PDB file of C-alpha atoms in Angstrom:
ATOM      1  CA  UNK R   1     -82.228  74.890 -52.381  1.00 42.00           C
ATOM      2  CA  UNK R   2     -84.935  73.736 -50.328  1.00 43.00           C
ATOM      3  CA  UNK R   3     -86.475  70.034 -49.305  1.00 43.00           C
ATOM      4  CA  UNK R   4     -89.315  70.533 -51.633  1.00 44.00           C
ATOM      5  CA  UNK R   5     -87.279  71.958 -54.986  1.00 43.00           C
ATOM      6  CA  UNK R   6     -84.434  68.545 -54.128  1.00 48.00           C
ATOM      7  CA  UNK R   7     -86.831  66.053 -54.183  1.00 48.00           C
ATOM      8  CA  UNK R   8     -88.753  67.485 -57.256  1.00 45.00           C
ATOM      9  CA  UNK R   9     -85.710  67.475 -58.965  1.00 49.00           C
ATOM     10  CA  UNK R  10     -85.213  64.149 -57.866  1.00 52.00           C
ATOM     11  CA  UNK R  11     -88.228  63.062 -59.057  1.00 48.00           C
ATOM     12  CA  UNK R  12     -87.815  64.510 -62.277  1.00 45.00           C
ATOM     13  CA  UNK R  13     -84.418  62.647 -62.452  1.00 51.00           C
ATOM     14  CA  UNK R  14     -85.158  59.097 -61.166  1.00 51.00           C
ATOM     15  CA  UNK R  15     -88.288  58.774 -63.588  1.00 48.00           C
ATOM     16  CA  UNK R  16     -86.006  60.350 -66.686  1.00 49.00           C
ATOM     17  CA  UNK R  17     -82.825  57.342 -65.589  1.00 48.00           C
ATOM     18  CA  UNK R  18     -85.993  54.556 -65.658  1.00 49.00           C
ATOM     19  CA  UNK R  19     -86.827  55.429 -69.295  1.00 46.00           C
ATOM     20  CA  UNK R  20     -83.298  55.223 -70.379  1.00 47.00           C
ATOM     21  CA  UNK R  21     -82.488  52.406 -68.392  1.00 46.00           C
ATOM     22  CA  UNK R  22     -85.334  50.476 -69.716  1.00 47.00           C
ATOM     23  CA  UNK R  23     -84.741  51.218 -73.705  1.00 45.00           C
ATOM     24  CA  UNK R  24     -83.906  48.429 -75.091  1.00 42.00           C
ATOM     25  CA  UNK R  25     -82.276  50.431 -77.840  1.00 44.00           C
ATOM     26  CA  UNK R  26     -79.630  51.743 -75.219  1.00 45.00           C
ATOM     27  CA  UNK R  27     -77.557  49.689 -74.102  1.00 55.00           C
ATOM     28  CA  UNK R  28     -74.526  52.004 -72.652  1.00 64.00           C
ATOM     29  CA  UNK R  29     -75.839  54.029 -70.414  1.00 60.00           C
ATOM     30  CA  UNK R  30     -74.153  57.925 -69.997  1.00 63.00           C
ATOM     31  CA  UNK R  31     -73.804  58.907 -66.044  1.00 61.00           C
ATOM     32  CA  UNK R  32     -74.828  62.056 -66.097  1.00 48.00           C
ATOM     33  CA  UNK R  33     -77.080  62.239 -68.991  1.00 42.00           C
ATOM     34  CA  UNK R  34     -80.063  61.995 -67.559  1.00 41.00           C
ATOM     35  CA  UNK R  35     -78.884  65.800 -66.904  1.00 41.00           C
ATOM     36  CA  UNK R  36     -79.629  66.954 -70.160  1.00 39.00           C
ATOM     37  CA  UNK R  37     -79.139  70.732 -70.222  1.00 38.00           C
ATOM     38  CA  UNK R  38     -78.522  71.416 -66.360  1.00 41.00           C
ATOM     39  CA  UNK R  39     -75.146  70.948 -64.377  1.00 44.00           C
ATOM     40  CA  UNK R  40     -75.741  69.985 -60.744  1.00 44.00           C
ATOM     41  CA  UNK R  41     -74.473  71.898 -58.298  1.00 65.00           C
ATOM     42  CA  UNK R  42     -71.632  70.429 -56.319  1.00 80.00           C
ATOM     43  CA  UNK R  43     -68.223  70.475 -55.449  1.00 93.00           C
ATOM     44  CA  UNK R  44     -66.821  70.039 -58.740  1.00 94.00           C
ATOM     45  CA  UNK R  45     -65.596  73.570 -60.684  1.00 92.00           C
ATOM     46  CA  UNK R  46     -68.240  73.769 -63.889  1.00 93.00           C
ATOM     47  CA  UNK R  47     -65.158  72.758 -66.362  1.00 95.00           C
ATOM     48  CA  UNK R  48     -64.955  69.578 -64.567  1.00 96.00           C
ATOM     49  CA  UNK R  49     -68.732  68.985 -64.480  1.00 96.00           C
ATOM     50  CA  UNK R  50     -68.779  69.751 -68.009  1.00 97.00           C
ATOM     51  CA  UNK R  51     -65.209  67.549 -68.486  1.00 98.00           C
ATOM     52  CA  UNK R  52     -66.802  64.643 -67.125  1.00 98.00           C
ATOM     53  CA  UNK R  53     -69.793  65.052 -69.256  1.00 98.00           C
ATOM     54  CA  UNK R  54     -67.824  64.858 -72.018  1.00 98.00           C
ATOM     55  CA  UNK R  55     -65.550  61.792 -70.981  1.00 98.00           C
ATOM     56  CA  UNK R  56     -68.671  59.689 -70.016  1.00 98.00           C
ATOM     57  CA  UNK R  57     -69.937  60.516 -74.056  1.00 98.00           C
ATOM     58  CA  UNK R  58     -66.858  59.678 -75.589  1.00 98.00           C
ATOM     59  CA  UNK R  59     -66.298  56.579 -73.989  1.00 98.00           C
ATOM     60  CA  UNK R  60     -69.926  55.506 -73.787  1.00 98.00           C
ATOM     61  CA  UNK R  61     -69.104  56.152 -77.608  1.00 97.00           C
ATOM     62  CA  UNK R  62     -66.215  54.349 -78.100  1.00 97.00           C
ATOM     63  CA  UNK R  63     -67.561  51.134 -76.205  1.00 98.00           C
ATOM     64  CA  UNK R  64     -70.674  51.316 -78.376  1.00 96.00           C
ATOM     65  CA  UNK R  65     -68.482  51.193 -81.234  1.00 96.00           C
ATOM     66  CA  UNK R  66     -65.986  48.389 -79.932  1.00 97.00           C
ATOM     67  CA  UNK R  67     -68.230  46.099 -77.750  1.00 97.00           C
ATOM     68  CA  UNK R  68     -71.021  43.479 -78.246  1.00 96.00           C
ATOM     69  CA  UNK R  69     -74.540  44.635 -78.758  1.00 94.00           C
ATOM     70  CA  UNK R  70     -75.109  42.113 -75.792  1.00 94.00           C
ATOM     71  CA  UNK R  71     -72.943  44.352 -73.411  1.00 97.00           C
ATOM     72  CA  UNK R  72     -74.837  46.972 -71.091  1.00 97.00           C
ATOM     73  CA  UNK R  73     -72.439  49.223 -69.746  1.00 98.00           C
ATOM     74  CA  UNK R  74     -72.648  52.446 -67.794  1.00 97.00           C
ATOM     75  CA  UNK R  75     -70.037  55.066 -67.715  1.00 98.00           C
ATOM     76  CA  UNK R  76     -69.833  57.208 -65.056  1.00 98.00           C
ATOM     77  CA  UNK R  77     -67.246  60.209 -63.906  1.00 98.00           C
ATOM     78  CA  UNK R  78     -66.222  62.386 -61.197  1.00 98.00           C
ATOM     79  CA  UNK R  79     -63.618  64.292 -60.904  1.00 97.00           C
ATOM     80  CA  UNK R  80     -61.756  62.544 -63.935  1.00 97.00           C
ATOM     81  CA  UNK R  81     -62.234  59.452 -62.231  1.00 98.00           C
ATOM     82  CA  UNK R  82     -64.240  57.020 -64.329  1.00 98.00           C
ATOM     83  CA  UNK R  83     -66.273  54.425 -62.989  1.00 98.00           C
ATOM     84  CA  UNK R  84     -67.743  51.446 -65.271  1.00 98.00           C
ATOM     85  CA  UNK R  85     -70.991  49.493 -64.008  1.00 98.00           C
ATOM     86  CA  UNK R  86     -72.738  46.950 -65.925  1.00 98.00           C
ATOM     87  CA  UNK R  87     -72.187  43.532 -67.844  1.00 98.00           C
ATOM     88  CA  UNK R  88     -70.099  41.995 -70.703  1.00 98.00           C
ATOM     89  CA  UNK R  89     -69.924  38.801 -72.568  1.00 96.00           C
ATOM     90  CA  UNK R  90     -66.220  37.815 -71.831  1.00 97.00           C
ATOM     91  CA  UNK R  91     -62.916  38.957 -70.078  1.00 98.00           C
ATOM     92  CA  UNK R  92     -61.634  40.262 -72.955  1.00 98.00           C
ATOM     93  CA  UNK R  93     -64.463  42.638 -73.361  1.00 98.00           C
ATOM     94  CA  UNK R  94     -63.623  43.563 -69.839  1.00 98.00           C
ATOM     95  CA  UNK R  95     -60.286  44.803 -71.034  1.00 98.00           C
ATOM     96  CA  UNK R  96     -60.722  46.289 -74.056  1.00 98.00           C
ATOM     97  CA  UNK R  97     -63.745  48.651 -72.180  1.00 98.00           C
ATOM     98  CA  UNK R  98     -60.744  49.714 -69.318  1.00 98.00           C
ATOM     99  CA  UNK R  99     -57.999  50.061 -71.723  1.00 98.00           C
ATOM    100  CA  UNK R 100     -60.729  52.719 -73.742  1.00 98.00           C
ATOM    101  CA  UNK R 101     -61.636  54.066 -70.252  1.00 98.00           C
ATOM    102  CA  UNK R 102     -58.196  54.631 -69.667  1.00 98.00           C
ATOM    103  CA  UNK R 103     -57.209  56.207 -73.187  1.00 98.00           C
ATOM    104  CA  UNK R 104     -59.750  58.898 -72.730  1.00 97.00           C
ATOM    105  CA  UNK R 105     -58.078  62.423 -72.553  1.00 96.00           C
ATOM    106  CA  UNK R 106     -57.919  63.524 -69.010  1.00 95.00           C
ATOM    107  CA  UNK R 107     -58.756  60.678 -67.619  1.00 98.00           C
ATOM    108  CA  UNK R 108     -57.009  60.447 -63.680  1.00 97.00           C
ATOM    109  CA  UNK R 109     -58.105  56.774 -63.145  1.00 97.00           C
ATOM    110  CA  UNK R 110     -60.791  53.558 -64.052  1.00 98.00           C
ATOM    111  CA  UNK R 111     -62.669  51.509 -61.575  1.00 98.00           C
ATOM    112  CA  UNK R 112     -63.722  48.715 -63.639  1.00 98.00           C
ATOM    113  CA  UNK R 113     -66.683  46.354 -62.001  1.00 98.00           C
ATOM    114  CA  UNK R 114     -67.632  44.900 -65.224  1.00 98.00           C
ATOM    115  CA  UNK R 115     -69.460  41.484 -64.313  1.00 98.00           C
ATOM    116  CA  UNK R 116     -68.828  38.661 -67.297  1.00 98.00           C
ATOM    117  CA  UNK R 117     -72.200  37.751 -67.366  1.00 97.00           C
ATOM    118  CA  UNK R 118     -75.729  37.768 -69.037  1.00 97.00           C
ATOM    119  CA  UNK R 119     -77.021  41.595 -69.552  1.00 97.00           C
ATOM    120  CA  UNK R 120     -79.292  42.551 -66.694  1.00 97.00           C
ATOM    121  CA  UNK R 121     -83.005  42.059 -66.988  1.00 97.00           C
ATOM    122  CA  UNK R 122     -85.397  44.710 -67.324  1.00 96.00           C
ATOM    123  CA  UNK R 123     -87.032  43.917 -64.157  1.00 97.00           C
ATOM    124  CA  UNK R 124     -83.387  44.338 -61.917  1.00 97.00           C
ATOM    125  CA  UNK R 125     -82.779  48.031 -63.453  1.00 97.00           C
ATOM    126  CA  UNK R 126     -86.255  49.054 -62.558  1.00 97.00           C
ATOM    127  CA  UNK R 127     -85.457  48.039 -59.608  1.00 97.00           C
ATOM    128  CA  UNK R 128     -82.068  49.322 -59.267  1.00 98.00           C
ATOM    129  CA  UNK R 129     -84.037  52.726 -60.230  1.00 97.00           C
ATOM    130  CA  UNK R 130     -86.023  52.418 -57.349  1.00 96.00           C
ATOM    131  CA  UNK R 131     -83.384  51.508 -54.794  1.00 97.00           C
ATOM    132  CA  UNK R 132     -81.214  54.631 -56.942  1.00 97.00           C
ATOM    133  CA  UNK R 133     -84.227  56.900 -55.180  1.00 96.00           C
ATOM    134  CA  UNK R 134     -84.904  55.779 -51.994  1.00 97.00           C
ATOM    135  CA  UNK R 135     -80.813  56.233 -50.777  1.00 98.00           C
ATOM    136  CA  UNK R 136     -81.152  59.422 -52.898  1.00 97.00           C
ATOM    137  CA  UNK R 137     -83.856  60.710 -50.849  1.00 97.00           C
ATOM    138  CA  UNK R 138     -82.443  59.798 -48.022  1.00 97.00           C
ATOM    139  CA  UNK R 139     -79.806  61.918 -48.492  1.00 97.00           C
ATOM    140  CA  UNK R 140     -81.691  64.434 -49.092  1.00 97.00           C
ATOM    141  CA  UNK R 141     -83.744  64.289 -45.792  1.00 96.00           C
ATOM    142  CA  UNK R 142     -80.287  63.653 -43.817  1.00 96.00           C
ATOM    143  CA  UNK R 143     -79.529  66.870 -41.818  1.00 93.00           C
ATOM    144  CA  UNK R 144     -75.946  66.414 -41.518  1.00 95.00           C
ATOM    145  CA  UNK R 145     -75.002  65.304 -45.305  1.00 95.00           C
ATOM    146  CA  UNK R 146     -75.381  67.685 -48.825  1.00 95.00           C
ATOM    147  CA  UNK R 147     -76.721  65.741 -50.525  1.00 95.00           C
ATOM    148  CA  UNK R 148     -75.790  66.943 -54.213  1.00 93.00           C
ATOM    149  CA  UNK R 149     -71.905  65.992 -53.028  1.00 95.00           C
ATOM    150  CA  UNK R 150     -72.608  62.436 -54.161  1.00 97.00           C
ATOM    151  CA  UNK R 151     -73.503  60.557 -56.938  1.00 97.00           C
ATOM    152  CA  UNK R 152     -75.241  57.484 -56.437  1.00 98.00           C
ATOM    153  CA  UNK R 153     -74.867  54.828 -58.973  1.00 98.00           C
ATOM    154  CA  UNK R 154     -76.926  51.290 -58.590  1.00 98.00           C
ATOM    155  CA  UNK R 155     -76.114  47.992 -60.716  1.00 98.00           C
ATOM    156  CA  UNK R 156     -78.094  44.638 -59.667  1.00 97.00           C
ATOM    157  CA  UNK R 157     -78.725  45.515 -56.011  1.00 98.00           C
ATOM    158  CA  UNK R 158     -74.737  46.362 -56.143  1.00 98.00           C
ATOM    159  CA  UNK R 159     -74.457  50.599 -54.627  1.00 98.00           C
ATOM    160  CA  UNK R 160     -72.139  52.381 -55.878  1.00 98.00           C
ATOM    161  CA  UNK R 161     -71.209  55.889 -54.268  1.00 98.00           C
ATOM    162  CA  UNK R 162     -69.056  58.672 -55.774  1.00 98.00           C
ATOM    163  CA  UNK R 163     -68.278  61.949 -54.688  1.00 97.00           C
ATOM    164  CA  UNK R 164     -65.713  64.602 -52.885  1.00 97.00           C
ATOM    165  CA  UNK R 165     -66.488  64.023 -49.598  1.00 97.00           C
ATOM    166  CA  UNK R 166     -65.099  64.037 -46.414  1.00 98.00           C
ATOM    167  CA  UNK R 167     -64.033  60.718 -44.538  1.00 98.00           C
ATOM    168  CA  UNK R 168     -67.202  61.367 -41.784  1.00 98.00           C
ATOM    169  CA  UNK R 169     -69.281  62.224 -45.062  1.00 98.00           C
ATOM    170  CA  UNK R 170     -68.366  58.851 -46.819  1.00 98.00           C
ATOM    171  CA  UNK R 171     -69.011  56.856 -43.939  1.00 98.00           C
ATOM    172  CA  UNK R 172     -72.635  58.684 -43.269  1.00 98.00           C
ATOM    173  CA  UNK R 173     -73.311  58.466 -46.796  1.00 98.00           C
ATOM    174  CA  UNK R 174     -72.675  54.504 -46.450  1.00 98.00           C
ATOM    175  CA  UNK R 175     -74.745  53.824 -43.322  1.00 97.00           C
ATOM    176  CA  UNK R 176     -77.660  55.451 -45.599  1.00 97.00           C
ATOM    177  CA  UNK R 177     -76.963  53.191 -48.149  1.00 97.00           C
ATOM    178  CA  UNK R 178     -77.039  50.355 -46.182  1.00 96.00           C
ATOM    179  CA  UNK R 179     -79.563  50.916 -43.479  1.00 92.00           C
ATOM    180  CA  UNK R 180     -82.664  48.754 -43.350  1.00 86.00           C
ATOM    181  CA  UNK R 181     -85.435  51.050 -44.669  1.00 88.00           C
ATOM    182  CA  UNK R 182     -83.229  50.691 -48.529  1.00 93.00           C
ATOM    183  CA  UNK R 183     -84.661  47.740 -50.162  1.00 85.00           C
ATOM    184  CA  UNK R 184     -82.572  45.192 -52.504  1.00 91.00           C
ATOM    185  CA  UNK R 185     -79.136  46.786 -51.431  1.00 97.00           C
ATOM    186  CA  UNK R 186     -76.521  43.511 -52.138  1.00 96.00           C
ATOM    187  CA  UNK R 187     -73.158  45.593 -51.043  1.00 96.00           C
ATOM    188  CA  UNK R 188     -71.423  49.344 -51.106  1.00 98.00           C
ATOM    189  CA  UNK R 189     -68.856  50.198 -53.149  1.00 98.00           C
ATOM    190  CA  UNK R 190     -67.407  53.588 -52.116  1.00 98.00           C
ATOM    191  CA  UNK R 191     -65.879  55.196 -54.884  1.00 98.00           C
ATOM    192  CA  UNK R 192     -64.401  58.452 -53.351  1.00 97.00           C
ATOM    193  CA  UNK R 193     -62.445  61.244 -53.613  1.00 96.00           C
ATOM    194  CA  UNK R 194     -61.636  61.704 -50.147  1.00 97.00           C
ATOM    195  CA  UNK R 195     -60.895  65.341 -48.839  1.00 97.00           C
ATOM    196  CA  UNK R 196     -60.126  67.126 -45.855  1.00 97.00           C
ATOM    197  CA  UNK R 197     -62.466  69.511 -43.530  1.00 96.00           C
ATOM    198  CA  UNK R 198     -59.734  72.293 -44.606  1.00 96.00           C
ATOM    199  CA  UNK R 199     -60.112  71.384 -47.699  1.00 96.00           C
ATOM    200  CA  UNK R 200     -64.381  70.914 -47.783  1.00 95.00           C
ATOM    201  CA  UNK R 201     -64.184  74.759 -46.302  1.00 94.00           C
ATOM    202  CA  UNK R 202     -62.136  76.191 -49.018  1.00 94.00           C
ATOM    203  CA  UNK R 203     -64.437  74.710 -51.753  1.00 90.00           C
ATOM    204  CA  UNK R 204     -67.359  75.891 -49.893  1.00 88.00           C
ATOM    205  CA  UNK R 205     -66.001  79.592 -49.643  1.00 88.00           C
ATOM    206  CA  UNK R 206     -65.710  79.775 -53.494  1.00 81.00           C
ATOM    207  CA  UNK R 207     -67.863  82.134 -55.132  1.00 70.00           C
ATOM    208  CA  UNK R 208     -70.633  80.307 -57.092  1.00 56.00           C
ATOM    209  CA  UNK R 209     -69.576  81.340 -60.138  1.00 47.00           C
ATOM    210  CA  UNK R 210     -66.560  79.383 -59.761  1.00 51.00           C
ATOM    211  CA  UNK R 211     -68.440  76.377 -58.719  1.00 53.00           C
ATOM    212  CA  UNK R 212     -71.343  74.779 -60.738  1.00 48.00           C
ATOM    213  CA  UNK R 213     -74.069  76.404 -62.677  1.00 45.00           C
ATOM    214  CA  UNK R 214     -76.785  76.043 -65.102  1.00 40.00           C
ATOM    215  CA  UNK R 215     -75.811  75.975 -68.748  1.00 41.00           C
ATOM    216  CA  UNK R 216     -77.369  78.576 -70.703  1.00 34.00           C
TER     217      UNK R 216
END
């Protein structure tokens, strides 16, 4: 995929996130559904793409149906690992959103960064949108990273990056994040799935079928 088609798609991507992210009718926001009908490539199999798809729905689903209207929470997974971003009106909304994380079928593990506090404005996701593109687009412009390995996740100034990386590819993709030329960055959170070179050279020898396509 060349620079030219990656930051298209980018593009295309950060401007579809802003409209969700500014709906005031949606307040749980699904990681990857910004998607719609295409599954990225990367270095998840296509079941797994698709089987995080469907664990960010249901729970996005069942917090809709169990939390506050006041709550705005994002659901995000990789690799079975789900990640929850956003804000909630009390501790014990904090635990009943984990313990649903966590109840989800296949389901490996819940990083829960739930702030107790007021919803986020409209003004800090558009700019969390922005700051989502600029570290995205650095990626893609960095010659020693692929870019479509990470998922990059942004709530009030506060990064989050995901991903089956390499340790040298999670600390590059962390200097980007943090370097001086990404505006309103408050911290990194690195939430990885750390492999080894062996094991970054077997995925990349499977065939692409195996890997990641387009639905049809």
């Amino acid at each position: 995929m060349n620079l030219n088609l990656n930051r298209w798609m980018l593009s295309v991507l950060t401007a579809s996130a802003l409209m969700a992210s500014l709906s005031a009718c949606a307040p749980l926001v699904v990681g990857s559904a910004v998607m719609g009908g295409f599954v990225a490539i990367d270095r998840r199999t296509a079941g797994i793409q698709l089987e995080d798809e469907s664990i960010e729905l249901r729970t996005a689903q069942g917090l809709r149906q169990n939390l506050s209207e006041a709550s705005h929470v994002n659901v995000t997974s990789y690799n079975r690992m789900v990640l929850l971003t956003g804000e909630v009106s009390s501790a014990a909304e904090r635990e009943r959103a984990e313990r649903l994380a966590k109840s989800q079928e296949n389901v490996t593990s819940v990083v829960n960064d739930l702030a107790i506090e007021p919803a986020s404005s409209l003004t800090q996701r558009s700019k969390d949108i922005i700051t989502t593109g600029q570290i995205k687009a650095l990626m893609v412009d960095a010659k020693d990273l692929q870019a479509n390995a990470f998922k990059v996740i942004v709530e009030r100034g506060i990064v989050y990056l995901m991903g089956r990386v390499t340790s040298r590819e999670a600390q590059r993709a962390s200097e980007i994040a943090r370097s001086g030329s990404v505006s309103g960055v408050v911290k990194v959170v690195r939430v990885f799935d750390i492999i080894t070179d062996e094991e970054l050279k077997r995925i990349s020898a499977q065939p692409f079928s195996s890997q990641a396509q387009p639905k049809l």
